[in-house]
Coordinates of N, CA and C in Angstrom, one line a residue:
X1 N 68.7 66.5 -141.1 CA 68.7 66.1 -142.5 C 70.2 65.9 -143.0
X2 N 70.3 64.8 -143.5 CA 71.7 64.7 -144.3 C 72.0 65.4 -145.4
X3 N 73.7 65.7 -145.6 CA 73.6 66.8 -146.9 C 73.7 66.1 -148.1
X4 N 73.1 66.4 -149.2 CA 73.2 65.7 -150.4 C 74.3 66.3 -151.3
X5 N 75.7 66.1 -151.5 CA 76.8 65.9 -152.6 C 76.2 66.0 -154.1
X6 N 76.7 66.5 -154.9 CA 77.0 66.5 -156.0 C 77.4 64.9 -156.9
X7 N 78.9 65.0 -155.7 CA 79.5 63.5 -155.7 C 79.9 63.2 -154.9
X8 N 80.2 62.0 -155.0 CA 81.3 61.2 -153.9 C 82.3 61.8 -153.7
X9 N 82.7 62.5 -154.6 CA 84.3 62.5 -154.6 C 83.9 64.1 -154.0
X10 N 82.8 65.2 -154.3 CA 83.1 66.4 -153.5 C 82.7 66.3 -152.1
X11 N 81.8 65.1 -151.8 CA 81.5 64.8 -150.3 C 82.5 64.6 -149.6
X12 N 83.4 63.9 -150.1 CA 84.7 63.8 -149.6 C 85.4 64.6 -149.6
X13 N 85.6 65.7 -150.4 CA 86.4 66.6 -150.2 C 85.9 68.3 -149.2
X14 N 84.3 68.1 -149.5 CA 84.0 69.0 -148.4 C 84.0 68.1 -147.0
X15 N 83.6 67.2 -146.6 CA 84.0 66.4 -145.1 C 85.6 67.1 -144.6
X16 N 86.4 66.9 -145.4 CA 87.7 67.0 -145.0 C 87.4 68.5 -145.1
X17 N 87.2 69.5 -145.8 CA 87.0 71.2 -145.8 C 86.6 71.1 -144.1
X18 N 85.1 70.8 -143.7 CA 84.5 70.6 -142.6 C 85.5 70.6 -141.2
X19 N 86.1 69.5 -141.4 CA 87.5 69.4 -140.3 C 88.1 70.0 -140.4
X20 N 88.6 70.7 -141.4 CA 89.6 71.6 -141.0 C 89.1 73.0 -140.5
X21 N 87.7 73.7 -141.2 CA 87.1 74.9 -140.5 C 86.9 74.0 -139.0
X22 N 86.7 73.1 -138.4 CA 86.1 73.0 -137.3 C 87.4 73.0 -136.5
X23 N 88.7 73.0 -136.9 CA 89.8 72.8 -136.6 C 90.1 74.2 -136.4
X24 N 89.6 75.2 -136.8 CA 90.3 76.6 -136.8 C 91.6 77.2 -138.3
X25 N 91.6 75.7 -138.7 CA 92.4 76.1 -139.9 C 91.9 76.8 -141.6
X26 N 90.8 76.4 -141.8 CA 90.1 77.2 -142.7 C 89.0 78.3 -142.1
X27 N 88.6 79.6 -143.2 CA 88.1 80.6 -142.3 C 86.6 80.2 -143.4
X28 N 85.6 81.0 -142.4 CA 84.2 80.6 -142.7 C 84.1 81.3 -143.9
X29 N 84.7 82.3 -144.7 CA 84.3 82.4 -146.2 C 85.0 81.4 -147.0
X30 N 85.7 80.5 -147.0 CA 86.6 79.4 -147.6 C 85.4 78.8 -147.9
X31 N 84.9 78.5 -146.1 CA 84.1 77.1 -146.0 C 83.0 77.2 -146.9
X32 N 82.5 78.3 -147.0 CA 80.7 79.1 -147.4 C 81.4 78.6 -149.3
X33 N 82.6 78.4 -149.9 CA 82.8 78.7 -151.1 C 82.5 77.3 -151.4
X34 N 83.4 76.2 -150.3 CA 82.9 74.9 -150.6 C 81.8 73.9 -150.2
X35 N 81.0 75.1 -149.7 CA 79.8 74.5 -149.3 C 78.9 74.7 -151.2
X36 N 79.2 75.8 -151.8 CA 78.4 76.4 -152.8 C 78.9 75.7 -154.0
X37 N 80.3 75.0 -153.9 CA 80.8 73.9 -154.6 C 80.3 72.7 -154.8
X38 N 80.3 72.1 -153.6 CA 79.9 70.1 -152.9 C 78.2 70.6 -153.5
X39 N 77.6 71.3 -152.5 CA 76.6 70.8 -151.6 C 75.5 71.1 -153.0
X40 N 74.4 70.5 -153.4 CA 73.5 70.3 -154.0 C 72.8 71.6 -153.8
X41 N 72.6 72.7 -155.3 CA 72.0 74.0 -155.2 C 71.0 73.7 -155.1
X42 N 70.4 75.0 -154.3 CA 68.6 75.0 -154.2 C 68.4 76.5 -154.9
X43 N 67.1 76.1 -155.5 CA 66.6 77.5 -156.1 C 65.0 77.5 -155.6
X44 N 64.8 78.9 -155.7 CA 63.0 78.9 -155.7 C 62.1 78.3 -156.6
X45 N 60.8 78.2 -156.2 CA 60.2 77.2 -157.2 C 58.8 77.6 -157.2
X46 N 58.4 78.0 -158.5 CA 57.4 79.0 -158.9 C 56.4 77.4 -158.2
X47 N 54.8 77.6 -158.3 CA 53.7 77.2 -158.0 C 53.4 76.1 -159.1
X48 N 53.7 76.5 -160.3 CA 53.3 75.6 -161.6 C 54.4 74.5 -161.1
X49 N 55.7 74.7 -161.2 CA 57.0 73.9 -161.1 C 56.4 72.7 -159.7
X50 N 56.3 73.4 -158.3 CA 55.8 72.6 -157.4 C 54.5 71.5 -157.5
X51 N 53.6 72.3 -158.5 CA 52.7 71.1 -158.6 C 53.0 70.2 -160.0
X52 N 53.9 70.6 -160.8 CA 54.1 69.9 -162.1 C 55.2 68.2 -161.6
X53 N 56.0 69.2 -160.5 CA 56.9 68.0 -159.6 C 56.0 66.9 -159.0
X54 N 54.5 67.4 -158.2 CA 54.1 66.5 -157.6 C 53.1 65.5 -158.6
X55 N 52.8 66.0 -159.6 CA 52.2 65.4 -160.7 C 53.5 64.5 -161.3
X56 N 54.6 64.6 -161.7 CA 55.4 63.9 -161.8 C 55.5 62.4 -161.7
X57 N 55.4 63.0 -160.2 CA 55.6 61.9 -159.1 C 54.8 60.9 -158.5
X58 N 53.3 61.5 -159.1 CA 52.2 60.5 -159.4 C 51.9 60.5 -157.9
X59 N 51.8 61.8 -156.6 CA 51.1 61.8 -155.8 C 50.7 62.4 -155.6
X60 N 49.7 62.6 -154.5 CA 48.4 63.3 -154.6 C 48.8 64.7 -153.4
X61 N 48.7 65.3 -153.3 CA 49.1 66.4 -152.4 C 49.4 65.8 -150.8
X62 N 48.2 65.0 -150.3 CA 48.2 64.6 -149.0 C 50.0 63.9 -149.1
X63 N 50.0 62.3 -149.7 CA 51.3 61.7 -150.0 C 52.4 63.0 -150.2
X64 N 52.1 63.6 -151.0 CA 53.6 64.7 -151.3 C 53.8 65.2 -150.0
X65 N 52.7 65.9 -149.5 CA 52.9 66.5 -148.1 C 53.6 65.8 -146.8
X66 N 53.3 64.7 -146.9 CA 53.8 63.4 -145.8 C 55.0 63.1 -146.1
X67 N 55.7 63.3 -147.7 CA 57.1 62.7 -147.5 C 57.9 63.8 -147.2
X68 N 57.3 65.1 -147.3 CA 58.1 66.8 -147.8 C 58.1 66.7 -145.8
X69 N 56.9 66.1 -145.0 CA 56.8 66.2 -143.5 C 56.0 67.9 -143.3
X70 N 55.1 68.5 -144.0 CA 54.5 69.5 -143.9 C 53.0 69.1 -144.1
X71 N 52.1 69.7 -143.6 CA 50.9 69.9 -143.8 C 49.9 69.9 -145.5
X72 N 49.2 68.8 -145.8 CA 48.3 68.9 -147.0 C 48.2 70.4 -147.5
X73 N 47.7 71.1 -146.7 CA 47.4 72.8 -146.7 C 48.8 73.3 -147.4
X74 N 49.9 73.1 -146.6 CA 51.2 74.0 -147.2 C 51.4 73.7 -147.8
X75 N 51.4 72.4 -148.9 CA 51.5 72.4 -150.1 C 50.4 73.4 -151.1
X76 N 49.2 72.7 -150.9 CA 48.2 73.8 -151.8 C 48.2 75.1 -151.9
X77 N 48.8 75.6 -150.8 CA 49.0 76.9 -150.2 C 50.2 77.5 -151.5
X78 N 51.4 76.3 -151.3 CA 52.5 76.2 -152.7 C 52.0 76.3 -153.9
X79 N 51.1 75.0 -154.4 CA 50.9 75.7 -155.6 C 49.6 76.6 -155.8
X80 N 48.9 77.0 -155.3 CA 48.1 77.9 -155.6 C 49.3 79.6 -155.6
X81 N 50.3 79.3 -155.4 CA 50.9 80.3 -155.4 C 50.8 81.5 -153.7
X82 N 50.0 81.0 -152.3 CA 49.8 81.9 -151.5 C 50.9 81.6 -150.5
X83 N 51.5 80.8 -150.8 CA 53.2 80.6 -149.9 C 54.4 80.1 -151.0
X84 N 55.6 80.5 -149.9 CA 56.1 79.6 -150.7 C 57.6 79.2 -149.7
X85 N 57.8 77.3 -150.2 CA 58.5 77.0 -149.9 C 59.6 77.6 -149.4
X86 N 60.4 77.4 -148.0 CA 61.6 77.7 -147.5 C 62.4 76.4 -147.0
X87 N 64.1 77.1 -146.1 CA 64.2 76.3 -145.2 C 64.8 74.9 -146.2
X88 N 64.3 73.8 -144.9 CA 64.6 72.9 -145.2 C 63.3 71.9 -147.0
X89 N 61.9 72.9 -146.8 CA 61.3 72.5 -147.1 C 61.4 72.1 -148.6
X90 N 62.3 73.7 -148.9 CA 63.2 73.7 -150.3 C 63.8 72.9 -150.5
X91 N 65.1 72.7 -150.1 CA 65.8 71.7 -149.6 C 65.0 70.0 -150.5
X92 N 64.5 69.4 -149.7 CA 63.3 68.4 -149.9 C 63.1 68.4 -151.1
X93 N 62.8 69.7 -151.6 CA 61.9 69.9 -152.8 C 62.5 69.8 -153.9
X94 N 64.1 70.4 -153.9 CA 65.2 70.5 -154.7 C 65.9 69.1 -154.5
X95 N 65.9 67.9 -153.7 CA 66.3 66.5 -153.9 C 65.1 65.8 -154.9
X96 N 63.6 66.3 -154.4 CA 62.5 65.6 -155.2 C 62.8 65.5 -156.7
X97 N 63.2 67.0 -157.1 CA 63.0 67.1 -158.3 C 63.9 66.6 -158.9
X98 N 65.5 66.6 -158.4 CA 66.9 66.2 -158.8 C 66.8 64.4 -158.8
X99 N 66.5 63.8 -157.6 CA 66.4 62.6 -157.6 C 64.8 61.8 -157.8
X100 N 63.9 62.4 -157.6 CA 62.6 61.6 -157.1 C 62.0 61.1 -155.7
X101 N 61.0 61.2 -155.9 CA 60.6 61.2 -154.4 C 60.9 60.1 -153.4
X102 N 61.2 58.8 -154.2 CA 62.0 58.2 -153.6 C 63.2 58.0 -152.5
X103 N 64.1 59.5 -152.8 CA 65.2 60.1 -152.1 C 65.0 60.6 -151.2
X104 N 63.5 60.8 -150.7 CA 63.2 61.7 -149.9 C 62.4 60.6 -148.5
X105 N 62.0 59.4 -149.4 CA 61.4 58.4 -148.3 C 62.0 57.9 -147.0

């Protein structure tokens, strides 16, 4: 999965952070500061929120589940509240909501 920026301008500036930790010249708590800078926050996401997002979006669980790349079930599973999103799954779920499901096609 590609990482999603803030902006252009911090994508660019973490790419070059990147090089230089891969270089040996920045240390991994530097990097971890400008990862929490650039990189697009993710938070948890109660059961209501998950299915309010896929109502949004005007799809039906099976569709949501096919673009998220999980199982019909792990979604319902989401919002009925008996799992909950991790991982990259979050991830996904935190571009859905920021950009639309579109971003995720």
């Amino acid at each position: 999965m590609t990482k999603q920026y803030k902006s252009e301008a911090l994508a660019a500036a973490h790419e070059a952070a990147l090089d230089l930790a891969e270089a040996g010249l920045m240390s991994k708590q530097t990097m971890r500061k400008f990862d929490e800078m650039c990189l697009t926050p993710v938070r948890e996401m109660t059961p209501e929120e998950i299915r309010a997002l896929r109502l949004r979006e005007q799809a039906s669980q099976a569709v949501f589940a096919r673009y998220l790349n999980v199982t019909t079930g792990l979604v319902s599973q989401w919002e009925r509240g008996k799992k909950r999103p991790r991982g990259a799954s979050l991830k996904l779920l935190t571009l859905v909501a920021k950009n639309g499901l579109g971003a995720v096609a």
